[in-house]
């Protein structure tokens, strides 16, 4: 078939589907036209929304990642052609171009998790670890592997675009979001009408009358959202909204403002089944050893190491220890060096290599049939910006050399205990550096236990499907290919540390566990009023999913 015949054939294929090609498209169809790709994309589109395809639409079709409301786009094109309004259409065109620029490369995949696929598309997952040999019962689902490099402003733009698109996908199919429109379409409405939009929170403030006013942004622009104080339930929901999170807004649109009637978070679906292993086997969760600190609790930590080695405790305690198969360490293995001014005065080991060697000596005493999974924390010897890569081999070589250790990034997802016919459990590890920001800035977290209720902070993040939704809540790497802090895989266990106070709970069948620590209260914690609760160890029977917290304190 000649190129001219191909083009003619293409015009008739589109025509049969009720779509007319604008002359500008026909003129610019490349000679090396990928016929099959266009037909494949065509069949995946909601053709009923398309009447005429012009050049910009063609670009969008070619770029499968440009995900938006086709209906809005087609209408805005009509407005544009009739000289009624060009803003909306131009916004779409720039969004399409931008989407093309930030399209992620094909994902690298290794270990699959058989977790039901509530996960986002693979493009939003962390690149998976491929280097280390897989340990028995352990499969790394996602662990950040990108090398450090200089970032520029475009990386931030791409990063936030990825976040928006990932969370927008979760929200757009929710039944509450019927009649979803872009913010620019809402602004064009002259009469009051029920609308819903998905936006990233750009700003939030209280009006003179005590109502909450939000400004939310989507790829087509921004719009104001008013939450009236006379709707107490909604007002309470809106009170916990933080900057930069992506939310669904339902309400009555009228010009430049939406009067909100509901707020929708990306959420963890209800009624997910609780997976249980067929055998009695335990997973144990610890963090924040702070080896090297003069407040490190050596005696208590030795007791823990002796217990997990089934050397101490009563008969039942030793029996449980003998059934431990997985140990998770969620960051801050060492106290580090130069983490805060004057730290050297509070260190008994000032050499960072030695701190890791001592950590490794403890871990070496643990039976080698127990698989240990380690992610870093903010005291470990590496960059603090998240995602933090695996512990650096040159500083922590003694830990790396242990035969039963799997190193992952912070955050990371690890699948454990899968077997033929059983998908295993997905464990999301996150050290918890963003927790400080939310305890300080979200009133309902601050007033309901603060640092003592990590379960509420974890629920707050799970609902938002993001580990640090607010720009200011953590230091982060603006990855141009994805936002690795999006909670794309719904975990069976969400495990954190950092705040030195252990608690376990469950949210929509995700078991949330915050680990304790092995450092007694420091002068800094005394000064800021933190009350750590060290030497507690949450353990989970994977057969029953019951969590117990063991105490190794005096
Ligand atoms: Fe810590
Ligand atoms: Fe920490």
Coordinates of C-alpha atoms and ligand atoms in Angstrom, one line a residue:
X1 CA 0.0 0.0 0.0
X2 CA 1.4 3.4 -0.9
X3 CA 1.5 6.2 1.7
X4 CA -1.3 8.0 -0.1
X5 CA -3.4 4.9 0.0
X6 CA -2.6 4.4 3.6
X7 CA -3.9 7.9 4.4
X8 CA -7.0 7.3 2.4
X9 CA -7.6 4.0 4.3
X10 CA -7.1 5.8 7.6
X11 CA -9.6 8.5 6.7
X12 CA -12.2 5.8 5.9
X13 CA -11.5 3.9 9.1
X14 CA -12.1 7.0 11.2
X15 CA -15.1 7.8 9.0
X16 CA -16.6 4.4 9.8
X17 CA -16.2 5.1 13.4
X18 CA -18.1 8.4 13.0
X19 CA -15.0 10.6 13.3
X20 CA -14.0 13.2 10.7
X21 CA -10.4 14.0 10.3
X22 CA -9.6 17.7 10.0
X23 CA -7.5 18.6 6.9
X24 CA -4.7 19.8 9.1
X25 CA -4.4 16.2 10.4
X26 CA -4.4 14.6 7.0
X27 CA -1.7 17.0 5.8
X28 CA 0.6 16.2 8.7
X29 CA 0.2 12.5 9.0
X30 CA 3.7 11.2 8.9
X31 CA 4.7 9.1 5.9
X32 CA 6.0 6.3 8.2
X33 CA 2.6 6.2 9.8
X34 CA 2.2 3.5 12.5
X35 CA -1.1 2.2 11.2
X36 CA -1.6 -0.5 13.8
X37 CA -0.8 1.8 16.7
X38 CA -3.5 4.3 15.6
X39 CA -6.1 1.7 15.2
X40 CA -5.2 0.2 18.6
X41 CA -5.5 3.6 20.3
X42 CA -8.7 4.3 18.4
X43 CA -10.3 1.2 19.7
X44 CA -9.4 2.2 23.3
X45 CA -11.0 5.6 23.1
X46 CA -14.5 6.6 23.9
X47 CA -15.2 7.5 20.3
X48 CA -18.6 8.8 21.1
X49 CA -16.9 11.8 22.6
X50 CA -15.1 12.6 19.3
X51 CA -16.6 14.1 16.3
X52 CA -13.7 15.8 14.6
X53 CA -10.0 15.0 15.0
X54 CA -7.6 17.8 14.5
X55 CA -3.9 18.0 15.0
X56 CA -3.9 18.6 18.7
X57 CA -6.3 15.7 19.3
X58 CA -4.0 13.6 17.1
X59 CA -1.1 14.3 19.4
X60 CA -3.2 13.4 22.4
X61 CA -4.2 10.1 20.7
X62 CA -0.5 9.3 20.0
X63 CA 0.3 10.1 23.6
X64 CA -1.6 7.6 25.6
X65 CA -0.5 9.2 28.9
X66 CA -2.5 12.3 28.3
X67 CA -5.5 11.5 30.3
X68 CA -8.3 14.0 30.5
X69 CA -11.9 14.6 29.8
X70 CA -12.3 14.2 26.0
X71 CA -15.8 15.7 26.2
X72 CA -14.4 18.9 27.6
X73 CA -11.7 19.0 25.0
X74 CA -14.0 18.6 22.1
X75 CA -16.3 21.4 23.4
X76 CA -13.5 23.7 24.1
X77 CA -12.3 23.2 20.5
X78 CA -15.8 24.3 19.3
X79 CA -15.6 27.4 21.5
X80 CA -12.2 28.1 20.1
X81 CA -13.2 27.7 16.5
X82 CA -16.3 30.0 17.0
X83 CA -14.1 32.6 18.6
X84 CA -16.1 32.4 21.8
X85 CA -13.2 31.4 24.1
X86 CA -9.7 30.3 23.4
X87 CA -8.4 30.0 27.0
X88 CA -9.8 26.5 27.8
X89 CA -8.7 25.1 24.5
X90 CA -5.2 26.6 24.8
X91 CA -4.9 25.1 28.3
X92 CA -5.7 21.7 26.9
X93 CA -3.2 22.1 24.2
X94 CA -0.5 23.1 26.6
X95 CA -1.4 20.2 28.9
X96 CA -1.2 17.7 26.0
X97 CA 2.2 19.1 25.1
X98 CA 3.3 18.9 28.7
X99 CA 2.0 15.4 29.0
X100 CA 4.0 14.3 26.0
X101 CA 7.1 15.8 27.6
X102 CA 6.8 14.1 30.9
X103 CA 5.7 10.7 29.7
X104 CA 7.5 8.0 31.8
X105 CA 9.7 5.5 30.1
X106 CA 8.4 1.9 30.0
X107 CA 8.5 0.5 33.6
X108 CA 11.1 -1.9 34.8
X109 CA 9.5 -4.8 36.5
X110 CA 10.9 -7.7 38.4
X111 CA 9.1 -9.3 41.2
X112 CA 5.5 -9.3 40.8
X113 CA 3.2 -9.1 43.7
X114 CA 0.0 -10.9 43.4
X115 CA -1.6 -8.2 45.4
X116 CA -4.9 -7.5 43.8
X117 CA -4.3 -4.7 41.4
X118 CA -5.6 -1.8 43.2
X119 CA -2.2 -0.5 42.3
X120 CA -1.8 2.3 39.8
X121 CA -0.3 1.7 36.5
X122 CA 3.2 0.4 36.7
X123 CA 4.5 3.8 35.6
X124 CA 3.8 5.2 39.0
X125 CA 5.5 2.4 40.9
X126 CA 9.0 2.7 42.2
X127 CA 11.6 1.2 39.9
X128 CA 12.3 -2.2 41.3
X129 CA 15.5 -3.5 42.7
X130 CA 17.2 -6.0 40.5
X131 CA 20.7 -6.4 41.8
X132 CA 20.6 -8.5 44.9
X133 CA 19.7 -12.2 44.9
X134 CA 16.3 -12.8 46.2
X135 CA 16.1 -14.2 49.8
X136 CA 13.7 -17.0 50.8
X137 CA 10.2 -15.7 51.3
X138 CA 11.2 -12.1 50.3
X139 CA 10.4 -10.4 47.1
X140 CA 11.1 -6.7 46.5
X141 CA 8.1 -5.1 44.9
X142 CA 9.5 -1.6 44.6
X143 CA 12.7 0.0 45.8
X144 CA 14.1 3.3 44.5
X145 CA 17.2 2.9 42.4
X146 CA 17.7 6.2 40.6
X147 CA 21.2 7.7 40.8
X148 CA 21.5 11.2 42.3
X149 CA 21.6 14.0 39.7
X150 CA 21.0 17.7 39.4
X151 CA 17.4 18.6 39.2
X152 CA 15.8 21.7 37.7
X153 CA 12.5 23.4 37.7
X154 CA 11.0 21.2 35.0
X155 CA 11.6 18.2 37.2
X156 CA 9.4 19.7 39.8
X157 CA 6.7 20.4 37.2
X158 CA 6.9 16.9 35.9
X159 CA 6.9 15.5 39.5
X160 CA 3.7 17.3 40.5
X161 CA 2.1 16.4 37.1
X162 CA 2.8 12.7 37.9
X163 CA 1.4 13.0 41.3
X164 CA -1.8 14.7 40.1
X165 CA -2.3 12.2 37.3
X166 CA -1.7 9.2 39.7
X167 CA -4.2 10.4 42.3
X168 CA -6.7 11.8 39.8
X169 CA -6.9 8.3 38.3
X170 CA -7.9 6.9 41.7
X171 CA -10.5 9.6 42.2
X172 CA -12.2 9.9 38.8
X173 CA -14.0 6.5 38.9
X174 CA -15.5 7.1 42.3
X175 CA -19.3 7.3 42.3
X176 CA -19.2 10.6 44.2
X177 CA -17.4 12.2 41.3
X178 CA -20.2 11.9 38.7
X179 CA -20.3 14.8 36.4
X180 CA -16.6 15.4 36.7
X181 CA -15.5 18.6 35.0
X182 CA -12.3 20.5 34.6
X183 CA -12.1 23.7 36.7
X184 CA -12.1 25.8 33.5
X185 CA -15.4 24.2 32.4
X186 CA -17.0 25.0 35.8
X187 CA -15.9 28.6 35.5
X188 CA -17.7 28.9 32.2
X189 CA -21.0 27.9 33.7
X190 CA -23.3 30.9 34.2
X191 CA -26.1 29.1 36.2
X192 CA -25.7 27.2 39.4
X193 CA -25.1 23.5 38.7
X194 CA -24.0 20.4 40.5
X195 CA -20.4 19.8 39.6
X196 CA -17.3 17.8 40.7
X197 CA -13.7 18.6 40.1
X198 CA -10.3 17.0 41.0
X199 CA -7.7 19.4 42.1
X200 CA -4.4 19.8 43.9
X201 CA -4.8 22.1 46.9
X202 CA -2.9 25.3 46.1
X203 CA -4.0 27.3 49.1
X204 CA -6.3 27.1 52.1
X205 CA -7.4 29.9 54.5
X206 CA -10.2 31.0 56.8
X207 CA -12.6 33.7 55.6
X208 CA -13.6 36.6 57.8
X209 CA -16.8 34.7 58.5
X210 CA -14.9 31.6 59.6
X211 CA -15.6 29.5 56.5
X212 CA -12.8 27.6 54.8
X213 CA -11.7 28.8 51.4
X214 CA -9.6 26.6 49.2
X215 CA -8.0 27.3 45.9
X216 CA -7.5 24.1 43.9
X217 CA -5.7 23.6 40.7
X218 CA -6.1 21.1 37.8
X219 CA -4.4 21.1 34.4
X220 CA -6.9 23.6 33.1
X221 CA -6.5 26.2 35.8
X222 CA -7.6 27.1 39.4
X223 CA -10.9 27.6 41.1
X224 CA -12.0 28.7 44.6
X225 CA -13.9 26.2 46.8
X226 CA -15.9 27.4 49.8
X227 CA -16.7 25.1 52.7
X228 CA -19.4 26.6 54.9
X229 CA -18.9 26.4 58.7
X230 CA -22.6 25.6 59.0
X231 CA -22.0 22.1 57.6
X232 CA -20.2 20.7 60.6
X233 CA -19.3 17.2 59.2
X234 CA -18.0 18.6 55.9
X235 CA -16.2 21.5 57.8
X236 CA -14.4 18.9 60.0
X237 CA -13.3 17.0 56.9
X238 CA -12.1 20.2 55.2
X239 CA -10.2 21.3 58.4
X240 CA -7.7 18.4 57.9
X241 CA -7.0 19.3 54.2
X242 CA -3.4 20.2 53.7
X243 CA -1.6 22.1 50.9
X244 CA -0.6 20.1 47.8
X245 CA -2.8 17.1 48.4
X246 CA -5.1 16.0 45.6
X247 CA -8.8 15.8 46.5
X248 CA -12.1 15.4 44.8
X249 CA -14.6 18.2 45.4
X250 CA -18.3 17.9 44.9
X251 CA -20.6 20.9 45.1
X252 CA -22.6 23.6 43.3
X253 CA -20.5 25.5 40.8
X254 CA -21.3 29.1 39.9
X255 CA -18.8 31.0 38.0
X256 CA -15.5 31.3 39.8
X257 CA -16.4 29.4 42.9
X258 CA -17.7 26.0 44.0
X259 CA -19.9 25.7 47.1
X260 CA -18.7 22.4 48.4
X261 CA -21.1 19.7 49.5
X262 CA -18.6 16.8 49.8
X263 CA -14.9 16.2 49.8
X264 CA -13.5 12.9 48.5
X265 CA -10.0 11.5 49.2
X266 CA -8.3 8.9 47.0
X267 CA -8.7 6.4 49.9
X268 CA -8.1 2.8 50.6
X269 CA -11.2 0.8 49.4
X270 CA -13.4 -0.7 52.1
X271 CA -13.9 -4.4 52.4
X272 CA -10.6 -5.6 51.1
X273 CA -10.1 -9.2 52.2
X274 CA -7.7 -9.8 55.1
X275 CA -5.1 -12.2 53.8
X276 CA -3.9 -14.8 56.3
X277 CA -1.0 -17.3 56.0
X278 CA -1.9 -21.0 56.3
X279 CA 0.9 -21.6 58.9
X280 CA 1.8 -19.9 62.2
X281 CA 4.7 -17.7 61.4
X282 CA 5.7 -14.3 62.8
X283 CA 6.9 -11.0 61.4
X284 CA 8.7 -8.7 63.8
X285 CA 9.1 -4.9 63.4
X286 CA 11.8 -2.7 64.9
X287 CA 13.4 0.7 64.1
X288 CA 15.5 3.5 65.5
X289 CA 18.3 1.6 67.2
X290 CA 20.4 4.8 67.3
X291 CA 23.6 2.8 67.9
X292 CA 26.4 5.2 68.8
X293 CA 24.2 7.4 70.9
X294 CA 25.0 7.7 74.6
X295 CA 21.3 7.1 75.2
X296 CA 21.3 3.8 73.2
X297 CA 19.6 1.1 75.4
X298 CA 22.2 -1.6 75.2
X299 CA 20.8 -3.9 77.9
X300 CA 17.3 -3.8 76.5
X301 CA 18.5 -4.3 72.9
X302 CA 20.5 -7.3 74.0
X303 CA 17.4 -8.8 75.6
X304 CA 15.5 -8.4 72.3
X305 CA 18.3 -10.0 70.3
X306 CA 18.4 -12.9 72.9
X307 CA 14.6 -13.3 72.6
X308 CA 14.5 -13.3 68.8
X309 CA 17.3 -15.9 68.9
X310 CA 15.0 -18.0 71.1
X311 CA 17.5 -18.0 73.9
X312 CA 15.4 -16.2 76.6
X313 CA 11.8 -16.0 77.8
X314 CA 9.3 -18.5 79.0
X315 CA 8.4 -21.5 77.0
X316 CA 5.6 -19.7 75.0
X317 CA 7.9 -16.7 74.3
X318 CA 10.7 -19.0 73.0
X319 CA 8.2 -21.0 70.9
X320 CA 7.0 -17.8 69.3
X321 CA 10.6 -16.7 68.7
X322 CA 11.3 -20.0 67.0
X323 CA 8.5 -19.2 64.5
X324 CA 9.8 -15.7 63.6
X325 CA 10.7 -15.7 59.9
X326 CA 10.8 -12.0 59.0
X327 CA 12.4 -9.0 60.8
X328 CA 11.8 -5.5 59.5
X329 CA 14.1 -2.6 60.5
X330 CA 12.5 0.7 59.5
X331 CA 15.4 3.1 59.6
X332 CA 17.7 5.0 62.0
X333 CA 20.0 2.0 62.7
X334 CA 22.6 4.4 63.9
X335 CA 22.6 7.8 65.6
X336 CA 24.8 9.1 62.8
X337 CA 27.3 12.0 63.0
X338 CA 26.6 15.7 62.5
X339 CA 22.8 15.1 62.3
X340 CA 22.2 18.1 64.6
X341 CA 24.5 20.8 66.3
X342 CA 26.3 19.4 69.3
X343 CA 25.5 15.8 68.6
X344 CA 29.1 14.8 69.1
X345 CA 28.7 15.4 72.8
X346 CA 26.0 12.8 72.9
X347 CA 27.8 10.1 71.0
X348 CA 29.7 7.2 72.6
X349 CA 30.8 6.0 69.1
X350 CA 31.8 9.0 66.9
X351 CA 32.9 6.9 63.9
X352 CA 30.0 6.3 61.5
X353 CA 31.7 3.1 60.2
X354 CA 32.0 1.8 63.7
X355 CA 28.4 2.6 64.4
X356 CA 27.3 0.3 61.5
X357 CA 29.8 -2.4 62.6
X358 CA 28.3 -2.5 66.0
X359 CA 24.8 -2.6 64.5
X360 CA 25.9 -5.5 62.4
X361 CA 27.4 -7.3 65.4
X362 CA 23.9 -7.3 67.0
X363 CA 22.2 -8.5 63.8
X364 CA 24.7 -11.2 63.3
X365 CA 23.5 -12.9 66.4
X366 CA 20.0 -13.3 65.0
X367 CA 19.5 -16.8 63.5
X368 CA 20.2 -16.7 59.8
X369 CA 16.9 -18.4 58.9
X370 CA 15.2 -15.1 59.9
X371 CA 15.1 -12.8 56.9
X372 CA 15.9 -9.2 57.7
X373 CA 14.6 -6.3 55.6
X374 CA 16.2 -2.9 56.2
X375 CA 15.3 0.6 54.9
X376 CA 17.2 3.8 56.0
X377 CA 16.0 6.7 58.2
X378 CA 17.0 10.3 58.6
X379 CA 19.8 9.4 61.1
X380 CA 21.5 7.0 58.7
X381 CA 24.6 8.0 56.7
X382 CA 23.0 9.2 53.5
X383 CA 21.0 12.0 51.9
X384 CA 17.9 12.9 53.9
X385 CA 15.7 13.6 50.8
X386 CA 13.2 11.0 50.0
X387 CA 13.2 8.5 48.5
X388 CA 16.4 7.6 50.3
X389 CA 18.3 4.8 48.5
X390 CA 19.4 1.6 50.2
X391 CA 22.0 2.1 53.0
X392 CA 25.3 3.1 51.3
X393 CA 27.5 0.1 51.0
X394 CA 30.7 2.0 51.8
X395 CA 29.4 3.2 55.2
X396 CA 27.3 0.2 56.1
X397 CA 29.4 -2.6 54.6
X398 CA 29.3 -4.7 57.8
X399 CA 25.4 -4.8 57.6
X400 CA 25.4 -5.5 53.8
X401 CA 27.7 -8.5 54.4
X402 CA 25.1 -10.3 56.5
X403 CA 23.7 -13.3 54.5
X404 CA 20.1 -12.8 55.5
X405 CA 19.7 -9.1 54.9
X406 CA 17.6 -7.5 52.1
X407 CA 18.3 -3.8 51.7
X408 CA 15.6 -1.5 50.3
X409 CA 15.0 2.2 49.9
X410 CA 12.8 4.5 52.1
X411 CA 10.0 4.1 51.1
X412 CA 9.8 0.6 49.6
X413 CA 7.3 -2.2 49.2
X414 CA 8.4 -5.8 50.0
X415 CA 6.3 -8.9 49.5
X416 CA 6.8 -11.7 52.1
X417 CA 5.7 -15.3 52.6
X418 CA 4.2 -16.0 49.2
X419 CA 3.8 -19.6 48.2
X420 CA 2.1 -21.5 45.3
X421 CA -1.5 -20.5 45.7
X422 CA -0.8 -17.7 48.2
X423 CA 0.1 -14.2 47.1
X424 CA 2.0 -13.3 50.2
X425 CA 1.8 -10.0 52.1
X426 CA 2.8 -6.6 50.7
X427 CA 4.6 -4.5 53.4
X428 CA 5.1 -0.8 52.8
X429 CA 8.1 0.5 54.7
X430 CA 8.4 4.3 55.4
X431 CA 10.6 5.7 58.1
X432 CA 8.2 8.5 58.9
X433 CA 10.1 11.7 58.5
X434 CA 7.0 13.6 57.3
X435 CA 5.1 12.7 60.5
X436 CA 6.6 15.7 62.4
X437 CA 5.0 18.2 60.0
X438 CA 1.5 16.7 60.2
X439 CA 1.6 16.4 64.0
X440 CA 2.5 20.1 64.1
X441 CA 0.2 21.4 61.4
X442 CA -3.0 19.2 61.4
X443 CA -5.2 20.1 64.4
X444 CA -7.0 16.9 64.7
X445 CA -3.7 14.9 64.8
X446 CA -2.1 17.4 67.2
X447 CA -5.2 17.3 69.5
X448 CA -5.8 13.6 69.4
X449 CA -2.6 12.2 70.9
X450 CA 0.0 13.7 68.5
X451 CA 3.2 11.6 68.5
X452 CA 1.4 8.9 70.6
X453 CA -1.1 8.2 67.8
X454 CA 1.0 7.3 64.8
X455 CA -2.0 5.2 63.7
X456 CA -3.9 8.4 63.1
X457 CA -1.1 9.9 61.1
X458 CA -0.8 6.7 59.1
X459 CA -4.6 6.7 58.4
X460 CA -4.3 10.3 57.4
X461 CA -1.6 9.4 54.8
X462 CA -3.4 6.2 53.6
X463 CA -6.6 8.2 52.8
X464 CA -4.5 10.6 50.8
X465 CA -2.5 7.7 49.2
X466 CA 0.6 9.7 49.7
X467 CA 3.4 9.5 52.3
X468 CA 4.1 13.3 52.3
X469 CA 1.4 15.2 50.4
X470 CA 2.6 18.7 51.5
X471 CA 5.6 20.1 49.7
X472 CA 7.0 21.3 53.1
X473 CA 6.4 18.1 55.0
X474 CA 9.6 16.4 53.9
X475 CA 12.7 16.8 51.8
X476 CA 12.2 15.0 48.5
X477 CA 13.7 14.3 45.2
X478 CA 11.6 15.7 42.4
X479 CA 11.8 12.7 40.2
X480 CA 10.8 13.5 36.7
X481 CA 9.4 10.1 35.9
X482 CA 7.1 9.4 38.8
X483 CA 6.2 10.5 42.4
X484 CA 7.7 7.6 44.5
X485 CA 5.9 8.8 47.6
X486 CA 2.4 8.0 46.1
X487 CA 1.0 5.0 47.8
X488 CA 0.3 3.1 44.5
X489 CA 0.2 -0.4 45.9
X490 CA -2.3 -0.9 48.7
X491 CA -0.2 -2.7 51.3
X492 CA -1.3 -5.4 53.7
X493 CA 1.1 -3.8 56.3
X494 CA 2.1 -0.2 56.5
X495 CA 5.2 0.0 58.8
X496 CA 6.9 3.1 60.1
X497 CA 9.3 4.3 62.8
X498 CA 10.9 7.7 63.5
X499 CA 8.6 8.9 66.3
X500 CA 9.9 6.5 68.9
X501 CA 6.5 5.4 70.1
X502 CA 5.0 2.1 69.1
X503 CA 1.4 1.6 68.2
X504 CA -0.5 -0.8 66.0
X505 CA -4.0 -0.5 64.4
X506 CA -5.9 -1.3 61.3
X507 CA -7.4 0.9 58.6
X508 CA -9.7 -0.6 56.0
X509 CA -7.8 -3.9 56.6
X510 CA -4.4 -2.4 56.2
X511 CA -2.5 -3.2 59.4
X512 CA -0.7 -0.1 60.5
X513 CA 2.4 -0.5 62.7
X514 CA 4.7 2.1 64.1
X515 CA 7.8 0.8 65.7
X516 CA 9.3 1.9 69.0
X517 CA 13.0 2.7 69.5
X518 CA 16.2 1.7 71.4
X519 CA 17.2 5.1 72.7
X520 CA 16.0 6.6 75.9
X521 CA 14.7 10.1 76.1
X522 CA 17.3 12.5 74.8
X523 CA 17.9 16.1 76.1
X524 CA 16.5 17.4 72.8
X525 CA 13.3 15.3 73.2
X526 CA 13.1 16.5 76.8
X527 CA 13.3 20.1 75.6
X528 CA 10.5 19.7 72.9
X529 CA 8.3 17.6 75.1
X530 CA 8.5 14.3 73.2
X531 CA 7.9 11.2 75.3
X532 CA 9.4 8.2 73.6
X533 CA 8.4 4.8 74.7
X534 CA 11.5 2.7 73.9
X535 CA 12.1 -1.1 73.8
X536 CA 8.7 -2.2 72.5
X537 CA 8.4 -4.7 69.7
X538 CA 5.3 -5.2 67.6
X539 CA 5.0 -8.8 66.3
X540 CA 2.4 -10.2 64.0
X541 CA 1.2 -13.7 63.7
X542 CA 0.7 -14.0 59.9
X543 CA -1.7 -16.9 60.4
X544 CA -4.2 -14.8 62.5
X545 CA -3.0 -11.2 61.6
X546 CA -3.1 -10.5 65.4
X547 CA -0.5 -7.9 66.5
X548 CA 1.2 -8.1 70.0
X549 CA 3.6 -5.5 71.4
X550 CA 6.3 -7.2 73.4
X551 CA 8.1 -5.1 76.1
X552 CA 11.8 -5.4 76.7
X553 CA 12.1 -2.4 79.0
X554 CA 13.0 -2.5 82.7
Ligands
LIG1 FE1 14.9 7.8 65.3
LIG2 FE1 14.1 9.2 62.4

